[in-house]
């Protein structure tokens, strides 16, 4: 299909959504902390809580008398899972005789320490008393199973955040089917559905999880089997709220597809949790990769390690945990904490000596110019709006690239000027007259690649495309478009829904270049290549962030903050008033994880409520734009102080065909800079 028509349709559908008022409030928008440092905690639980997650551990009632054990337990974790004490052989050893002493001890202790509790587990073929596995009559077994679920859940009703309703029901190997167990063999495959329905009735406040091991690698038959079951449950309204990935890993850590697996399950509408993490020999990287996979998936709500010290582990011979036998933190502890977004003592000392006072504030105030750049239609370009600016200051001039919008669709324009007061009088060079060509080109991003000594212009054409030029001031120097990808990466195909693939953005650190892009379905994607291979080799596409479609809309920008170890992510959102605004996050690495900075409507990065308009409030939208950078190269470095942001806005009374809306460019200048 003609991309022009596609784009027009996309915009039209966004508008009709606005028209019927079908707006969503950003789900993950919460008040930002006081200062970036305040979002870095020094314990696992406290740091996980900063992103609304828990970090838990399995607890054995028999160890609660050990002071070293309980010391770490109380300090580091905000969720606990009884390791064995809620299993069938512990709670109903003989039919109808329930014993809760050890489980009570754990739950009461957790409550006293302010920790949340995961329930583990109600229906499992293992640690199951012989009297249950001996049952051959379906009605008897059904009654026994439902009574067990109901009685145990009732005991802790309202006190368990997530219950593993069914554990390990799928077979290992290539079948993708249920394993043989008394439950499947006597009741048939429907026992899972029955168990979940019973559980929902018993404690409607608990999240109901399916939990299993070896379902972390996306292409494994077992993973696919569980995925099909969850998809079927969701389609038929069988109550299921989460999937637990046990994550008992070998020394290699998680499979490379782990994050994909988590996000694919999350896309079915369930939470995902890492429920029993341990990794042979506890390599720090393997722990970091596991934690990052969770942090990168919005619906990954928490991580539980399967024990505290190596000596507490069911795999103690493999030393798979975060604390050694003496209760000392191992290197894996530091990497897990860092991956959660926290700082270790050593990192805090480094940051102090690097003078990271240059970091960004956690709330912003701006003053806006009036509209500085408006379309300049000519005989062959009947332009209605000028949009999506990219800007560098180089060789004494601002060089601005932008999208042009007209009834014919989208293309690009270039202008340069020495001072913002000259912006309105600059000549507009339409880039469809160059080798960039006619057709759908939009949302440009410009930077200089210092290794290759070439300017790059990145833009969308339906694919992610780029042109190069040795001289930024020569509009005719741009090469014809080339694509970064052979075709849309699979993970985008799987998640894009009915929207479109837009707003490509490249940023490099000293080793790698990253290509970010958005869909209209709440996903920010990230691909990666090495600095040496760039512009080729973009692979490893992952979901870098996700939220509801309006909370994580389009126009992502990623920058390096000068003089600090911070990266800044900005993403445009659609607010509850239907107007565009920007949310912000920071990270210490381009691969995430992203911590909210000013990310809510009340504390936005830039929205009509934190912008003043001394020369008149000409727009309610603070939409697609770019920061004025401190440099012009591929690192996209911005100053930490006195920020300026070039954005698109428009007359709030304008309406009609999206492609004909009167977008203009204006400049925000930060008014609350403290340095
Ligand atoms: C393990 C416990 O850690 C051991 O103490 C016990 O002897 C056996 O079970 N999958 C699960 C957990 O769901 O309940 C298991 O826990 C580990 C594998």
PDB file of N, CA and C and ligand atoms in Angstrom, residues 58 60 63 81-84 87 120-121 124 126-127 164 167-168 211-213 246 248 275-276 278 306 312-315, ligand 1:
ATOM      1  N   UNK A  58      13.276 -16.786  48.567  1.00  0.00           N
ATOM      2  CA  UNK A  58      12.666 -17.935  49.225  1.00  0.00           C
ATOM      3  C   UNK A  58      13.150 -17.960  50.665  1.00  0.00           C
ATOM      4  N   UNK A  60      13.161 -20.305  54.330  1.00  0.00           N
ATOM      5  CA  UNK A  60      12.919 -21.588  54.988  1.00  0.00           C
ATOM      6  C   UNK A  60      12.630 -21.320  56.462  1.00  0.00           C
ATOM      7  N   UNK A  63      15.248 -21.755  59.202  1.00  0.00           N
ATOM      8  CA  UNK A  63      16.437 -20.892  59.327  1.00  0.00           C
ATOM      9  C   UNK A  63      16.132 -19.568  60.022  1.00  0.00           C
ATOM     10  N   UNK A  81       8.937 -15.836  49.639  1.00  0.00           N
ATOM     11  CA  UNK A  81       8.197 -17.024  49.213  1.00  0.00           C
ATOM     12  C   UNK A  81       8.593 -18.166  50.144  1.00  0.00           C
ATOM     13  N   UNK A  82       7.625 -18.803  50.820  1.00  0.00           N
ATOM     14  CA  UNK A  82       7.982 -19.985  51.613  1.00  0.00           C
ATOM     15  C   UNK A  82       8.563 -21.048  50.677  1.00  0.00           C
ATOM     16  N   UNK A  83       9.765 -21.543  51.007  1.00  0.00           N
ATOM     17  CA  UNK A  83      10.451 -22.450  50.080  1.00  0.00           C
ATOM     18  C   UNK A  83       9.735 -23.798  49.986  1.00  0.00           C
ATOM     19  N   UNK A  84       9.259 -24.308  51.098  1.00  0.00           N
ATOM     20  CA  UNK A  84       8.575 -25.614  51.116  1.00  0.00           C
ATOM     21  C   UNK A  84       7.294 -25.617  51.956  1.00  0.00           C
ATOM     22  N   UNK A  87       3.669 -26.083  50.514  1.00  0.00           N
ATOM     23  CA  UNK A  87       3.442 -27.180  49.572  1.00  0.00           C
ATOM     24  C   UNK A  87       2.484 -28.194  50.191  1.00  0.00           C
ATOM     25  N   UNK A 120       3.314 -20.307  47.381  1.00  0.00           N
ATOM     26  CA  UNK A 120       3.919 -21.345  46.536  1.00  0.00           C
ATOM     27  C   UNK A 120       3.751 -22.681  47.222  1.00  0.00           C
ATOM     28  N   UNK A 121       3.068 -23.621  46.714  1.00  0.00           N
ATOM     29  CA  UNK A 121       2.264 -23.682  45.513  1.00  0.00           C
ATOM     30  C   UNK A 121       1.091 -24.609  45.774  1.00  0.00           C
ATOM     31  N   UNK A 124       0.647 -29.296  42.377  1.00  0.00           N
ATOM     32  CA  UNK A 124       1.958 -29.671  41.841  1.00  0.00           C
ATOM     33  C   UNK A 124       2.102 -31.180  41.987  1.00  0.00           C
ATOM     34  N   UNK A 126       4.783 -32.736  42.458  1.00  0.00           N
ATOM     35  CA  UNK A 126       5.900 -33.081  43.336  1.00  0.00           C
ATOM     36  C   UNK A 126       5.607 -32.611  44.762  1.00  0.00           C
ATOM     37  N   UNK A 127       6.340 -33.171  45.725  1.00  0.00           N
ATOM     38  CA  UNK A 127       6.080 -32.865  47.136  1.00  0.00           C
ATOM     39  C   UNK A 127       4.579 -32.969  47.419  1.00  0.00           C
ATOM     40  N   UNK A 164       1.181 -19.161  43.176  1.00  0.00           N
ATOM     41  CA  UNK A 164       1.454 -20.166  42.150  1.00  0.00           C
ATOM     42  C   UNK A 164       0.350 -21.208  42.265  1.00  0.00           C
ATOM     43  N   UNK A 167       1.880 -25.511  39.459  1.00  0.00           N
ATOM     44  CA  UNK A 167       3.328 -25.503  39.291  1.00  0.00           C
ATOM     45  C   UNK A 167       3.740 -26.651  38.369  1.00  0.00           C
ATOM     46  N   UNK A 168       4.588 -26.343  37.390  1.00  0.00           N
ATOM     47  CA  UNK A 168       5.287 -27.367  36.591  1.00  0.00           C
ATOM     48  C   UNK A 168       4.365 -28.395  35.957  1.00  0.00           C
ATOM     49  N   UNK A 211       3.331 -21.293  37.143  1.00  0.00           N
ATOM     50  CA  UNK A 211       4.769 -21.220  37.406  1.00  0.00           C
ATOM     51  C   UNK A 211       5.463 -22.446  36.814  1.00  0.00           C
ATOM     52  N   UNK A 212       6.618 -22.246  36.164  1.00  0.00           N
ATOM     53  CA  UNK A 212       7.327 -23.413  35.602  1.00  0.00           C
ATOM     54  C   UNK A 212       8.796 -23.081  35.366  1.00  0.00           C
ATOM     55  N   UNK A 213       9.588 -24.125  35.080  1.00  0.00           N
ATOM     56  CA  UNK A 213      11.005 -23.960  34.746  1.00  0.00           C
ATOM     57  C   UNK A 213      11.214 -24.321  33.280  1.00  0.00           C
ATOM     58  N   UNK A 246      10.624 -19.719  36.662  1.00  0.00           N
ATOM     59  CA  UNK A 246      11.458 -20.106  37.809  1.00  0.00           C
ATOM     60  C   UNK A 246      12.884 -19.604  37.650  1.00  0.00           C
ATOM     61  N   UNK A 248      15.890 -21.206  37.033  1.00  0.00           N
ATOM     62  CA  UNK A 248      17.018 -21.960  37.596  1.00  0.00           C
ATOM     63  C   UNK A 248      18.018 -22.141  36.453  1.00  0.00           C
ATOM     64  N   UNK A 275      10.626 -16.108  39.461  1.00  0.00           N
ATOM     65  CA  UNK A 275      10.124 -16.596  40.747  1.00  0.00           C
ATOM     66  C   UNK A 275      11.099 -17.412  41.593  1.00  0.00           C
ATOM     67  N   UNK A 276      12.136 -17.995  40.977  1.00  0.00           N
ATOM     68  CA  UNK A 276      13.023 -18.872  41.768  1.00  0.00           C
ATOM     69  C   UNK A 276      14.454 -18.756  41.274  1.00  0.00           C
ATOM     70  N   UNK A 278      18.168 -18.699  40.508  1.00  0.00           N
ATOM     71  CA  UNK A 278      19.519 -19.055  40.958  1.00  0.00           C
ATOM     72  C   UNK A 278      20.322 -19.423  39.720  1.00  0.00           C
ATOM     73  N   UNK A 306      16.077 -17.795  44.818  1.00  0.00           N
ATOM     74  CA  UNK A 306      15.653 -18.993  45.539  1.00  0.00           C
ATOM     75  C   UNK A 306      16.601 -19.281  46.701  1.00  0.00           C
ATOM     76  N   UNK A 312      22.270 -21.803  51.866  1.00  0.00           N
ATOM     77  CA  UNK A 312      20.830 -22.006  52.029  1.00  0.00           C
ATOM     78  C   UNK A 312      20.198 -22.633  50.789  1.00  0.00           C
ATOM     79  N   UNK A 313      20.966 -22.727  49.696  1.00  0.00           N
ATOM     80  CA  UNK A 313      20.389 -23.094  48.403  1.00  0.00           C
ATOM     81  C   UNK A 313      20.149 -24.583  48.259  1.00  0.00           C
ATOM     82  N   UNK A 314      19.064 -24.935  47.547  1.00  0.00           N
ATOM     83  CA  UNK A 314      18.851 -26.345  47.177  1.00  0.00           C
ATOM     84  C   UNK A 314      19.907 -26.804  46.174  1.00  0.00           C
ATOM     85  N   UNK A 315      20.682 -25.855  45.591  1.00  0.00           N
ATOM     86  CA  UNK A 315      21.788 -26.190  44.679  1.00  0.00           C
ATOM     87  C   UNK A 315      23.100 -25.724  45.320  1.00  0.00           C
TER      88      UNK A 315
HETATM   89  C1  LIG B   1      12.777 -27.003  46.086  1.00  0.00           C
HETATM   90  C2  LIG B   1      13.249 -26.566  47.456  1.00  0.00           C
HETATM   91  O1  LIG B   1      14.144 -25.511  47.295  1.00  0.00           O
HETATM   92  C3  LIG B   1      13.904 -27.698  48.139  1.00  0.00           C
HETATM   93  O2  LIG B   1      14.186 -27.349  49.486  1.00  0.00           O
HETATM   94  C4  LIG B   1      12.998 -28.913  48.131  1.00  0.00           C
HETATM   95  O3  LIG B   1      13.696 -30.012  48.696  1.00  0.00           O
HETATM   96  C5  LIG B   1      12.583 -29.246  46.735  1.00  0.00           C
HETATM   97  O4  LIG B   1      11.965 -28.127  46.162  1.00  0.00           O
HETATM   98  N1  LIG B   1      10.802 -25.764  41.562  1.00  0.00           N
HETATM   99  C6  LIG B   1       9.939 -25.324  42.531  1.00  0.00           C
HETATM  100  C7  LIG B   1      10.404 -25.226  43.922  1.00  0.00           C
HETATM  101  O5  LIG B   1       8.822 -24.905  42.203  1.00  0.00           O
HETATM  102  O6  LIG B   1       9.380 -25.462  44.841  1.00  0.00           O
HETATM  103  C8  LIG B   1      11.548 -26.184  44.195  1.00  0.00           C
HETATM  104  O7  LIG B   1      12.021 -25.943  45.521  1.00  0.00           O
HETATM  105  C9  LIG B   1      12.628 -25.999  43.167  1.00  0.00           C
HETATM  106  C10 LIG B   1      12.117 -26.273  41.779  1.00  0.00           C
END
